[in-house]
XYZ file of C-alpha atoms in Angstrom:
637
model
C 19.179 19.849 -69.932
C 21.899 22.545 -71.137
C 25.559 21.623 -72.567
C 27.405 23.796 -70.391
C 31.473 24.653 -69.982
C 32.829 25.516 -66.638
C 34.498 28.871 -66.707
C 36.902 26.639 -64.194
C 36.677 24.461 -67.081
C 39.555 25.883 -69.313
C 42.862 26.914 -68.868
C 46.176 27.743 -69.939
C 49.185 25.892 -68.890
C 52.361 28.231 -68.811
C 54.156 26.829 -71.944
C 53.248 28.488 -75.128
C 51.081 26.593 -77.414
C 50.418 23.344 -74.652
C 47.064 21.959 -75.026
C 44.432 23.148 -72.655
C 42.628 21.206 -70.405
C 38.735 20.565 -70.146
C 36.332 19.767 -68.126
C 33.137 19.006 -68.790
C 30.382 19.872 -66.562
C 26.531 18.222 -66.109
C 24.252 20.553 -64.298
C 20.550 19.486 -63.072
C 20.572 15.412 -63.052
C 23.860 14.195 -62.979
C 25.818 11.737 -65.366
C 24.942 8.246 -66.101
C 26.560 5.793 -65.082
C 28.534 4.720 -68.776
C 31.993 4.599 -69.799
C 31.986 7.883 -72.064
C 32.857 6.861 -75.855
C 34.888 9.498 -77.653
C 33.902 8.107 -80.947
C 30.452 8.676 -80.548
C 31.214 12.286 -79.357
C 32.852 12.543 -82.588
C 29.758 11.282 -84.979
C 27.830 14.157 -83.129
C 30.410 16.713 -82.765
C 30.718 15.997 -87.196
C 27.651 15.234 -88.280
C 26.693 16.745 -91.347
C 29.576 19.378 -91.425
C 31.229 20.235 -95.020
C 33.938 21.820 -96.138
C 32.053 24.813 -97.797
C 28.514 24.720 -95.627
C 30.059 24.821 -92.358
C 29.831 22.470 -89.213
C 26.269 21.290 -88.280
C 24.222 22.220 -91.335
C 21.665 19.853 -90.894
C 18.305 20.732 -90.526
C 17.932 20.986 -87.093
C 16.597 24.454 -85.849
C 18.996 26.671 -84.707
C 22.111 24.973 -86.443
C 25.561 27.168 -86.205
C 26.062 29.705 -88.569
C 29.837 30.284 -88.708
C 28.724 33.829 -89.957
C 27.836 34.675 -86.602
C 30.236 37.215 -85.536
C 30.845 34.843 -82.139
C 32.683 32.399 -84.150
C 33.757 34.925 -86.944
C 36.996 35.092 -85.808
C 37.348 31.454 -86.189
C 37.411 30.774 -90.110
C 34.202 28.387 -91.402
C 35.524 25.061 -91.269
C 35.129 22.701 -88.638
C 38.765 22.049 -87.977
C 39.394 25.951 -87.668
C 36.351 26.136 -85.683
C 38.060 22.850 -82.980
C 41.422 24.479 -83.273
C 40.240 28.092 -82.534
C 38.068 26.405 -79.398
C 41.072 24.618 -78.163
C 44.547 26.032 -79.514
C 44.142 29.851 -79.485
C 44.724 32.065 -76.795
C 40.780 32.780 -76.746
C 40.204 33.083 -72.599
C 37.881 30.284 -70.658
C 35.688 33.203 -69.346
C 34.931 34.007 -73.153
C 34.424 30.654 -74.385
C 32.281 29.499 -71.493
C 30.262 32.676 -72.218
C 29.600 32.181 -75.739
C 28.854 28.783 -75.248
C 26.371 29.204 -72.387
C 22.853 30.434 -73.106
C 22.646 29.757 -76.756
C 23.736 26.356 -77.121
C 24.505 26.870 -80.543
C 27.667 25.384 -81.289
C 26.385 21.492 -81.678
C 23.615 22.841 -83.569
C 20.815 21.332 -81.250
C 18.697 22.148 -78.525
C 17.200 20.018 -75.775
C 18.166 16.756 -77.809
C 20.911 15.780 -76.124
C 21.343 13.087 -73.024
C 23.747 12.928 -70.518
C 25.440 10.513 -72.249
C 25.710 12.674 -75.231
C 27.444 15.664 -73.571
C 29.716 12.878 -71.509
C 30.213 11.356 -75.415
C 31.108 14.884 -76.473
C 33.158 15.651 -73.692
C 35.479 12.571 -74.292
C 35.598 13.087 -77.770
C 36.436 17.279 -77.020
C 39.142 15.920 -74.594
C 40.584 13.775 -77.298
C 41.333 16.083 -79.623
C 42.604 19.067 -77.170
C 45.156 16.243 -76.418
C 43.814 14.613 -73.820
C 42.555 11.565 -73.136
C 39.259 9.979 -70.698
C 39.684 6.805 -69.214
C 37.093 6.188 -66.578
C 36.500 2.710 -64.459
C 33.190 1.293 -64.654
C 32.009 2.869 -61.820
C 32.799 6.312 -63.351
C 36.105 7.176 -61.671
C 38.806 8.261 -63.845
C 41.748 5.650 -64.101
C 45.695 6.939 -63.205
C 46.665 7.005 -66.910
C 44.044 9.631 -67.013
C 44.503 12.703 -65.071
C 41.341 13.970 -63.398
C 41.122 17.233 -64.865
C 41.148 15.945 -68.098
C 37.323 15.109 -67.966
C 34.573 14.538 -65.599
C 33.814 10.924 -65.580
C 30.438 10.167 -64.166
C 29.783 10.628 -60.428
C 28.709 7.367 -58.754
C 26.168 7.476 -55.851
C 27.153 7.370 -52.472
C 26.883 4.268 -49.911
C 27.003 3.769 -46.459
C 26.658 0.725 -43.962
C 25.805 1.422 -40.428
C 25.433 -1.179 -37.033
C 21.927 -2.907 -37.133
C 20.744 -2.933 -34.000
C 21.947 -2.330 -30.117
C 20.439 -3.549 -27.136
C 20.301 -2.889 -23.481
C 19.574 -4.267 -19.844
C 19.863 -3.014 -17.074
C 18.047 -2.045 -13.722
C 15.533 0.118 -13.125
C 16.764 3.586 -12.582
C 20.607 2.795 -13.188
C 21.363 3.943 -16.634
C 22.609 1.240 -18.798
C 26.379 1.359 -20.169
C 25.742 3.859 -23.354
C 26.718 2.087 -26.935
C 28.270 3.779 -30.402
C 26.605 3.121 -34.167
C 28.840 3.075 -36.619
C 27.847 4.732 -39.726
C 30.529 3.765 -42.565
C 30.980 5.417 -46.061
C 31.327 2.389 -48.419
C 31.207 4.117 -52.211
C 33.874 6.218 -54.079
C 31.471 9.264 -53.670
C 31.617 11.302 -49.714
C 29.095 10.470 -48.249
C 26.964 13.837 -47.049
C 24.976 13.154 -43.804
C 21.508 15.551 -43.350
C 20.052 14.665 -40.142
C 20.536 12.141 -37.001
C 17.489 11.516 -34.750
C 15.254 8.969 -32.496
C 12.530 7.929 -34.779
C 8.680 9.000 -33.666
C 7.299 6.793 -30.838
C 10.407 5.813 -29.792
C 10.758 4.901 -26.190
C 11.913 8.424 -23.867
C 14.232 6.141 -22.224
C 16.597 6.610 -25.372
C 18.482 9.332 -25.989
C 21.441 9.525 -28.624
C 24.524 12.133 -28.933
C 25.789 12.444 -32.530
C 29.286 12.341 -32.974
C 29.096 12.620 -37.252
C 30.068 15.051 -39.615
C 28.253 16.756 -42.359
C 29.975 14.513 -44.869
C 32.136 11.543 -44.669
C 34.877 11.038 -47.574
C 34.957 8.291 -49.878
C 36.310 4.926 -49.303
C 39.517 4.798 -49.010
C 39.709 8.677 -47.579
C 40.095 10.757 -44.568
C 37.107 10.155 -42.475
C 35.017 6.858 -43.630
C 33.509 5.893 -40.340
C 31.802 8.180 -37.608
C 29.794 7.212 -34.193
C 26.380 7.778 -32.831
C 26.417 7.504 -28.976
C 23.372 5.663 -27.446
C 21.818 5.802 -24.337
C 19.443 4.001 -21.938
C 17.523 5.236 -19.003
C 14.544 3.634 -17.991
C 13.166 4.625 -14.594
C 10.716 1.854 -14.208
C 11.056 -2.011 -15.136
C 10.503 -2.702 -18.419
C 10.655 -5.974 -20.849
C 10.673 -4.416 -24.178
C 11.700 -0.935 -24.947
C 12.116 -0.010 -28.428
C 13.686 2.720 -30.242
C 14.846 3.353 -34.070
C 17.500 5.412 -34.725
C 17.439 7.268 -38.461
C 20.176 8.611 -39.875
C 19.245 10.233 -42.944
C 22.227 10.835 -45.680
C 22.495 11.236 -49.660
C 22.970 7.411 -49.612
C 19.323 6.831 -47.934
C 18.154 6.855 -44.091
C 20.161 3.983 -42.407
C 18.050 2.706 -39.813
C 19.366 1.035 -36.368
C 17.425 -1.072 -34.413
C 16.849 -0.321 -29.901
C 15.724 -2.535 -27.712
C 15.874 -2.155 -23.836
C 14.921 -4.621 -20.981
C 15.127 -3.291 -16.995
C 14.877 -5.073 -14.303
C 13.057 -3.587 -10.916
C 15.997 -2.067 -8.438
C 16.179 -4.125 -5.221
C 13.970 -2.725 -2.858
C 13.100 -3.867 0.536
C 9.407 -4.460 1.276
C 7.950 -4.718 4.955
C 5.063 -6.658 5.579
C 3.303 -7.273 8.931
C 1.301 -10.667 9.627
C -1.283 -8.563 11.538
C -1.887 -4.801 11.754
C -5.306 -5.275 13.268
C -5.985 -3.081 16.535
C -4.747 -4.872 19.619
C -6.318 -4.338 22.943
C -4.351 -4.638 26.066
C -5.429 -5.111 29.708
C -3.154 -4.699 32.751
C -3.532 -3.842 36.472
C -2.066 -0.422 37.398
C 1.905 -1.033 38.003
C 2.271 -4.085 36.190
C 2.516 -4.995 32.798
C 0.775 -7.170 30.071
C 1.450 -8.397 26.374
C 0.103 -8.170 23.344
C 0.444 -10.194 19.989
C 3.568 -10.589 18.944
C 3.316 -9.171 15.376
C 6.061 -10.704 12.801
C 7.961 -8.500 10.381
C 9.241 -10.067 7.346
C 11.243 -8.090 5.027
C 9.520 -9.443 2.042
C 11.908 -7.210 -0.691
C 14.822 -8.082 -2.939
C 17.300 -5.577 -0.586
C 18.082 -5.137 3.466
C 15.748 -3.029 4.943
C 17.934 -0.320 6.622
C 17.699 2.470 9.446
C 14.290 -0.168 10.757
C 12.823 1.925 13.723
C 10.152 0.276 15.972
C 8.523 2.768 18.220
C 5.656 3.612 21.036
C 4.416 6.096 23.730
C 4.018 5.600 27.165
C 2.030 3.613 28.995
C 2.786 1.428 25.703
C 6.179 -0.272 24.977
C 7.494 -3.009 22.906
C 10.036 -5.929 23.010
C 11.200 -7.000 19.551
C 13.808 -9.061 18.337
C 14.490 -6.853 15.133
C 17.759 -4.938 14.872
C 18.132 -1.425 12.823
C 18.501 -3.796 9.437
C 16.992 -6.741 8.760
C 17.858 -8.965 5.417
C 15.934 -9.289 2.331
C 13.690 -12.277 3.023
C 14.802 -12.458 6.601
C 11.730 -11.774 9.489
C 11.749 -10.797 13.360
C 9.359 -10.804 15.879
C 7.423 -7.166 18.097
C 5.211 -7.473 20.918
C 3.601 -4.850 22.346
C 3.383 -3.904 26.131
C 0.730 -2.292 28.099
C 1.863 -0.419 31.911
C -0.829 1.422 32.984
C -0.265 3.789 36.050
C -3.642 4.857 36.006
C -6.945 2.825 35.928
C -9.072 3.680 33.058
C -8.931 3.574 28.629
C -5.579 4.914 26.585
C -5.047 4.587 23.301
C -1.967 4.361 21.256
C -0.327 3.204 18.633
C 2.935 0.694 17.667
C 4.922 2.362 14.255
C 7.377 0.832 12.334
C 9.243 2.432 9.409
C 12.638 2.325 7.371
C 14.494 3.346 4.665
C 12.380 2.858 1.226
C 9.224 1.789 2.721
C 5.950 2.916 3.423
C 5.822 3.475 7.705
C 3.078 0.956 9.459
C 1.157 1.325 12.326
C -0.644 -0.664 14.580
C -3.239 0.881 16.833
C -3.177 -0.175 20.228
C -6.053 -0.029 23.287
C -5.334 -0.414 26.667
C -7.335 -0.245 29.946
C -5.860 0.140 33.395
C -7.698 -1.824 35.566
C -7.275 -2.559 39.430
C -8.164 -5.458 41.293
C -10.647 -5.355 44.807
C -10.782 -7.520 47.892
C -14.328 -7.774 48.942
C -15.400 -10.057 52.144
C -18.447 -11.789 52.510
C -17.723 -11.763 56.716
C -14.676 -9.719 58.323
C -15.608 -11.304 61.704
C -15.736 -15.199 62.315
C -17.171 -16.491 65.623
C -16.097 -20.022 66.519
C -16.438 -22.350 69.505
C -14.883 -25.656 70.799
C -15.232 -27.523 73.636
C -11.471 -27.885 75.407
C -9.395 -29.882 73.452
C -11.946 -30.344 70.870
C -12.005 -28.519 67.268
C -15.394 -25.902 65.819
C -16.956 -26.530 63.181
C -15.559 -25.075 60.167
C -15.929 -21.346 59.073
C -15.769 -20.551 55.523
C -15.640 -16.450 53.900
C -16.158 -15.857 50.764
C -13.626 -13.692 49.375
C -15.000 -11.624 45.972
C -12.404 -9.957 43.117
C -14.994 -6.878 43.558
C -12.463 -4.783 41.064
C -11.438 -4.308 37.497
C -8.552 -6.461 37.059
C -7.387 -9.692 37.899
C -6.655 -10.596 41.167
C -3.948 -12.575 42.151
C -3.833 -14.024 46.290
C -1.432 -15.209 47.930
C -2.331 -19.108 50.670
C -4.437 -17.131 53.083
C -2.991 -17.875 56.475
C -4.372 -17.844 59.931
C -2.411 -17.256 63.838
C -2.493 -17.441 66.259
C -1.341 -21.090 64.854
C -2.119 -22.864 68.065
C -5.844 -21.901 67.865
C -7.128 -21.495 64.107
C -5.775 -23.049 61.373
C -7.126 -22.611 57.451
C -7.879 -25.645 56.195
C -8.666 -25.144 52.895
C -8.704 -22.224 50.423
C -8.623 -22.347 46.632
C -7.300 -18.336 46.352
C -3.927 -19.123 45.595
C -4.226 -21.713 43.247
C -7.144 -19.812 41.310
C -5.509 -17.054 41.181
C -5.002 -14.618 38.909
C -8.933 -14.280 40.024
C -10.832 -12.954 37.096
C -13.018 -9.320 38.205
C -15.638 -10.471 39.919
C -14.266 -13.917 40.356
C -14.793 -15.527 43.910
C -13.157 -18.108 46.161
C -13.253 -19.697 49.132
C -11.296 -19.596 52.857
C -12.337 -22.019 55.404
C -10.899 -21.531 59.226
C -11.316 -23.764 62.173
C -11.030 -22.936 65.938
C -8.663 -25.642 68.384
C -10.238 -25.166 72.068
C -7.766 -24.384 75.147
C -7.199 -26.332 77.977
C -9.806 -24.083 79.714
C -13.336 -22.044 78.979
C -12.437 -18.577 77.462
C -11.894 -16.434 74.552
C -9.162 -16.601 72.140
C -9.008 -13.444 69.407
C -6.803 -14.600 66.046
C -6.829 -13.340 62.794
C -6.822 -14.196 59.183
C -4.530 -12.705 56.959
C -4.684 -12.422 53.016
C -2.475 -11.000 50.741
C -3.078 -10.362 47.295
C -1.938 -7.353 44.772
C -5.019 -5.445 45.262
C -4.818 -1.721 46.744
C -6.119 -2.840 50.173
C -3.345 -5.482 50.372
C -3.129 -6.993 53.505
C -7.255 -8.103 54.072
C -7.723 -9.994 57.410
C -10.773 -11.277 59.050
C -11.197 -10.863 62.792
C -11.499 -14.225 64.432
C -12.789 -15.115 68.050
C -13.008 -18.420 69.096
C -14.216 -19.636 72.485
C -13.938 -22.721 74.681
C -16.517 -24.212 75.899
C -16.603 -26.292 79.321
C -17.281 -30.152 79.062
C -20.805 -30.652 78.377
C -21.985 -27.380 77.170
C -24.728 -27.569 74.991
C -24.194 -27.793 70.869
C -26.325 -26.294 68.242
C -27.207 -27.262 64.563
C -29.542 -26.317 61.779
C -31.346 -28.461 59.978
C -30.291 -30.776 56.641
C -31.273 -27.682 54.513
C -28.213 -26.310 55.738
C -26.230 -28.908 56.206
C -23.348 -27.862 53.746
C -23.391 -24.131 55.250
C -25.088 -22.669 52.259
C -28.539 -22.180 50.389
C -29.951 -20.692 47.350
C -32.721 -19.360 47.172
C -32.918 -19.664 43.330
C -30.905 -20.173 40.274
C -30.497 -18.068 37.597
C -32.761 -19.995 35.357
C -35.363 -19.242 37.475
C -34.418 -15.909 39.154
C -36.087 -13.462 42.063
C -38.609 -10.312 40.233
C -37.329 -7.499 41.572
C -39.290 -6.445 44.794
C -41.108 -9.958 45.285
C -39.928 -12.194 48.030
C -39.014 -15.343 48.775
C -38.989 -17.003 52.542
C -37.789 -20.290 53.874
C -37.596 -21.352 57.033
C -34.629 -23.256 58.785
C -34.566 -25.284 62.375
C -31.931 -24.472 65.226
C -31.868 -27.037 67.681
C -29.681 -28.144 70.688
C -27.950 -31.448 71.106
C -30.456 -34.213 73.309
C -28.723 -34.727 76.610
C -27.397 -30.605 77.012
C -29.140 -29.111 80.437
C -29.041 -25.714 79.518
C -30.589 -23.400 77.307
C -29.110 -20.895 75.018
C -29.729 -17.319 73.842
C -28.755 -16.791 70.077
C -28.577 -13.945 68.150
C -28.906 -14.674 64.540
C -27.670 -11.517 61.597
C -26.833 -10.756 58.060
C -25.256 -8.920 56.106
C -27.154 -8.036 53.273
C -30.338 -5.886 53.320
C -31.962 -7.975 50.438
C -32.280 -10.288 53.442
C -34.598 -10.445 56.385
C -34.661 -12.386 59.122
C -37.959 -13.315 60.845
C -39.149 -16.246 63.304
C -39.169 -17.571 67.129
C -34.519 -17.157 67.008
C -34.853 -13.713 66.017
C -33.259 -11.524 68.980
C -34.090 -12.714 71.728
C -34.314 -15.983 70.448
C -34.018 -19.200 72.882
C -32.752 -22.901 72.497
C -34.303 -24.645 75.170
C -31.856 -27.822 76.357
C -32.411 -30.988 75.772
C -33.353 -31.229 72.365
C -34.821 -27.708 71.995
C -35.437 -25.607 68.965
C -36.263 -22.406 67.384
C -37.319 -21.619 63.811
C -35.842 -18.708 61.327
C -37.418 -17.584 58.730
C -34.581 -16.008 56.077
C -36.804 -13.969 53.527
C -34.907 -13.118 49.953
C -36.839 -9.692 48.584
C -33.406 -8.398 46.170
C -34.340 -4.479 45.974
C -32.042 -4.688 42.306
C -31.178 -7.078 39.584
C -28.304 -9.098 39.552
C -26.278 -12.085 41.649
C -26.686 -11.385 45.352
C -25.313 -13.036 48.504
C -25.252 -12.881 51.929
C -23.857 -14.142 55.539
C -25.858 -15.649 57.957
C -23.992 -15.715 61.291
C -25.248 -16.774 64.707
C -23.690 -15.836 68.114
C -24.530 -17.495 71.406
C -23.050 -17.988 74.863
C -22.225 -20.946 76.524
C -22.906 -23.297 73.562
C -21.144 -25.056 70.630
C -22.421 -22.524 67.450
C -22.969 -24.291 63.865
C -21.013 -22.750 60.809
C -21.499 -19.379 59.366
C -23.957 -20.202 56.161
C -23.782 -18.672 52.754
C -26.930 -17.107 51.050
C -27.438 -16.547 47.666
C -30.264 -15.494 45.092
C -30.157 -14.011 41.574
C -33.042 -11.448 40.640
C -34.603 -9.789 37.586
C -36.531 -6.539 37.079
C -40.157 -7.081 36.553
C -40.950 -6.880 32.796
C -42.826 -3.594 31.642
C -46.606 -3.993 30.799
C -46.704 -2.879 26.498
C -49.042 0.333 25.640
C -52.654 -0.696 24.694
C -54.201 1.108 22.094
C -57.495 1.730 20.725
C -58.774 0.031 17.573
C -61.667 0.046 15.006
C -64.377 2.736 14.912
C -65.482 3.384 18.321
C -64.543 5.328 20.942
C -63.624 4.737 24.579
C -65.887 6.971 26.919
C -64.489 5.541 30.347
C -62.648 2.487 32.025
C -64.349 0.472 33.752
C -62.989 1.362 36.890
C -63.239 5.496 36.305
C -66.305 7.919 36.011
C -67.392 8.864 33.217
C -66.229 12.495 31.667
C -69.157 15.274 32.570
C -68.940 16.644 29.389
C -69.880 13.151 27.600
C -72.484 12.707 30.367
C -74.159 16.235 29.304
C -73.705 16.101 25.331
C -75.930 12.471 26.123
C -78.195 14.254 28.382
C -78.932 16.393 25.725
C -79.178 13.435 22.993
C -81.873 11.277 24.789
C -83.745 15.020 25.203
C -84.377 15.503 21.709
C -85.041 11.949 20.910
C -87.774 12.001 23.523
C -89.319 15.073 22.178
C -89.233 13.594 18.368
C -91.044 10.658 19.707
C -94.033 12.219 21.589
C -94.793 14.402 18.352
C -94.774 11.580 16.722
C -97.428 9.598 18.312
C -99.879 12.790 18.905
């Protein structure tokens, strides 16, 4: 290190002959931190010096020679040498000059510490009539003015805010926060950098509000801010940041932490979103599943829209916002105007959520009046009621079918007894039930035509059957079939043991007049179904003789087609009490399909049994037994 003096160092005051201030300067390490001692600056400044060998003759190299013709000018003794340095007009520029470089006029080079030239510069100051004073930090007390020496410079210090933390909610920026960074020491406080730390969390971001330097205690500008922000976009528990500020003092470190909460947000969830198929006669409409929506978020779902496509609608007891936690109810509709399939689909969406859709199916279907008998032929003696007459009526269509209490006029002569339409109605497709009519005679022998009408919501809405009921004279003869019919029906088989298609199946039934009747009747037996023949002696013509008489027919049940089949078996006569229309009914199967046979293990099949043989076979034999013939008569010559 080099002794040097400040050309700023010296200078003359504007009295003649005042005492010239000095200041000391320490270049490259700084001064230590000790009170300077002028006394010890003195011991160096004199060592060795006498009055005839000059100032610094001892035998260190490069000791002053007061020959030089630098110093020349000021005689050879030590006091002339002080006095010249610090009473004569000589300028600071020139003594700072001839000091600098050569470091000569101690006498020593690079043995001196800082606290030498800080010794040396109290004792210099002493004796150019000033004096050093300096606290024990190193600043220079009042009695001593500051120019008069430079005491040592003390380092810096700062304080600055620990830590900050934030919460807040997940894409709301948190209210920001200031650091305080605070110059504590007697030195300013110079500030190099300010800057998030490496890895720190992006949701921080800082804004600094410092100066280069901040004064000393006690000064200008002690304290400055850092602004701090947080903006996390997603919920977090434990964002961290550091925040270095890096000065002369050290890096002062302040601690971030962050916590966000998820923003309320609604969330819609469905308790089914499975397909739904619907089903509905053309014109009328049917329900789905009612399908709940519960708002399942931590916020109102808003703008809520619940929407479909014709032939599909909806009823729902949602409004356009429903409440965090809060649910509603949607059920789909199905009015088809068409028979047939149609798809569509149920959508619900809303502000900050992700649209849902259920798919929806619906077939139009239309319901069918078929009639087992559309004519009903009844008789009754006067005053006396027919036997009763019961149709069939069949759902022949594709939806349900729902009938109104068939009813029958004119209401003096047939009445409905019974009929279980209305009450099982809706009437699945292909669902059946039953209408049973019964004939009043006059007061005389004649005809009476009536009708049966049925209303239901198929297309063909009113059905009737034709009715005709005659009355007989007292005494005419009655007929009846056999028990086997005594309920009006038979089955031919069940459908555990069904009909193979094509093969028949007869039985034969007895028509017979009352005992006591003296006339005979024609009868004329049909039905309506061609899977059913009628054969026997009552096939047209066929003749009930009185008195007991009978005739035989032979129903025959040959179904053409699988399936459920049915029939009507009505008889008309003249003159005679007729028995109750009967019901026929069989179920049939399709004969099972014989399985391919195949040929097996090494031989061949030249023919069936049943077939002539191939030609060719017959003539590569031919030709066989030939040559074993001819082998065999060589052989026994």
């Amino acid at each position: 290190m080099t002794l040097r003096f400040s050309s700023r160092a010296f200078s003359r005051t504007a009295t003649a002959g005042a005492v010239t201030a000095l200041t000391l300067m320490t270049l490259a390490g700084g001064a230590a931190a000790q009170v300077p001692n002028s006394v010890a600056g003195k011991n160096l400044w004199t060592a060795s010096c006498g009055a005839a060998g000059g100032c610094h003759s001892d035998p260190v190299a490069g000791a002053i020679n007061y020959t030089d013709p630098q110093f020349a000018q000021f005689g050879a003794s030590a006091d002339n040498t002080k006095n010249a340095v610090f009473g004569i007009g000589l300028s600071s520029s020139g003594i700072a000059g001839r000091v600098k470089g050569k470091n000569q006029m101690l006498g020593f080079k690079a043995t001196l510490t800082d606290l030498d030239y800080n010794n040396l510069a109290a004792y210099l100051a002493q004796v150019s009539g000033r004096t050093l004073a300096c606290t024990s930090a190193g600043t220079p007390t009042a009695a001593a003015p500051a120019t008069a020496v430079a005491c040592p410079v003390p380092p810096p210090t700062a304080t600055v805010t620990a830590s900050l933390a934030f919460n807040t909610v997940a894409g709301t920026p948190a209210a920001t926060q200031t650091a305080t960074l605070t110059s504590t020491g007697t030195s300013p406080l110079n500030i190099t950098s300010v800057a998030l730390a490496a890895g720190s969390d992006p949701a921080f971001s800082v804004v600094n509000n410092c100066p280069a330097q901040l004064t000393a205690a006690g000064g200008a500008t002690t304290t400055c801010t850092v602004t701090v922000s947080y903006a996390p976009m997603a919920a977090a528990t434990a964002a961290t940041a550091t925040l270095n500020i890096v000065t002369d003092a050290g890096t002062k470190t302040v601690s971030l932490s962050g916590s966000a909460t998820a923003a309320p947000a609604p969330a819609m969830s469905l308790s089914s979103s499975a397909a739904q198929s619907l089903s509905a006669n053309t014109g009328t409409s049917a329900n789905g599943t009612a399908i709940t929506l519960t708002n399942s978020g931590t916020a109102p779902l808003n703008n809520l829209v619940i929407s479909t496509a014709a032939p599909f609608a909806h009823t729902t007891t949602c409004g356009t916002t429903l409440a965090a936690g809060a649910n509603c109810t949607i059920t789909p509709q199905f009015t088809p105007t068409v028979t047939g399939a149609v798809s569509g689909s149920l959508s619900i969406s809303g502000t900050g959520v992700t649209t849902q859709t259920v798919t929806l199916n619906g077939t139009g279907t239309a319901p069918g009046v078929s009639l087992n008998a559309t004519t009903l032929n009844m008789t009754a003696m006067i005053g006396g009621t027919s036997a009763p007459s019961t149709v069939t009526l069949t759902n022949s269509g594709t939806g349900p079918l729902t009938v109104a209490l068939p009813t029958a006029s004119p209401t003096a002569s047939f009445a409905v007894t019974s009929s279980d339409c209305a009450t099982k109605s809706p009437i699945a497709a292909g669902g059946t039930c039953a209408i049973t009519t019964t004939f009043t005679g006059g007061s005389a022998a004649g005809a009476t035509p009536g009708t049966v009408t049925i209303t239901s919501d198929a297309v063909s809405t009113p059905n009737t059957i034709s009715l005709v009921g005659t009355t007989l004279a007292a005494g005419s003869p009655t007929l009846s079939w056999d028990a086997a019919l005594s309920t009006s029906t038979y089955a031919f088989n069940t459908a555990a043991a069904p009909t193979t298609v094509g093969t028949g199946v007869s039985k034969t039934f007895t028509l017979s007049s009352n005992t006591g009747s003296t006339a005979a009747v024609t009868v004329v037996p049909s039905v309506n179904n061609t899977d059913f023949t009628l054969g026997g002696t009552c096939v047209t013509p066929g003749t009930v003789a009185a008195n007991g008489g009978s005739c035989q027919l032979t129903v025959t049940f040959t179904p053409t087609s699988a399936g459920s089949k049915t029939a009507t078996l009505s008889l008309t006569g003249s003159g005679a009490m007729l028995p109750a229309v009967v019901s026929l009914s069989g179920v049939a199967v399709a004969a099972a399909t014989p399985a391919p046979t195949s040929s097996s293990g090494g031989g061949c099949t030249l023919g069936a049994a049943d077939q002539p043989m191939d030609p060719l076979w017959m003539l590569m034999l031919g030709g066989a037994a030939l040559v074993w013939r001819r082998r065999a008569s060589r052989q026994a010559v």
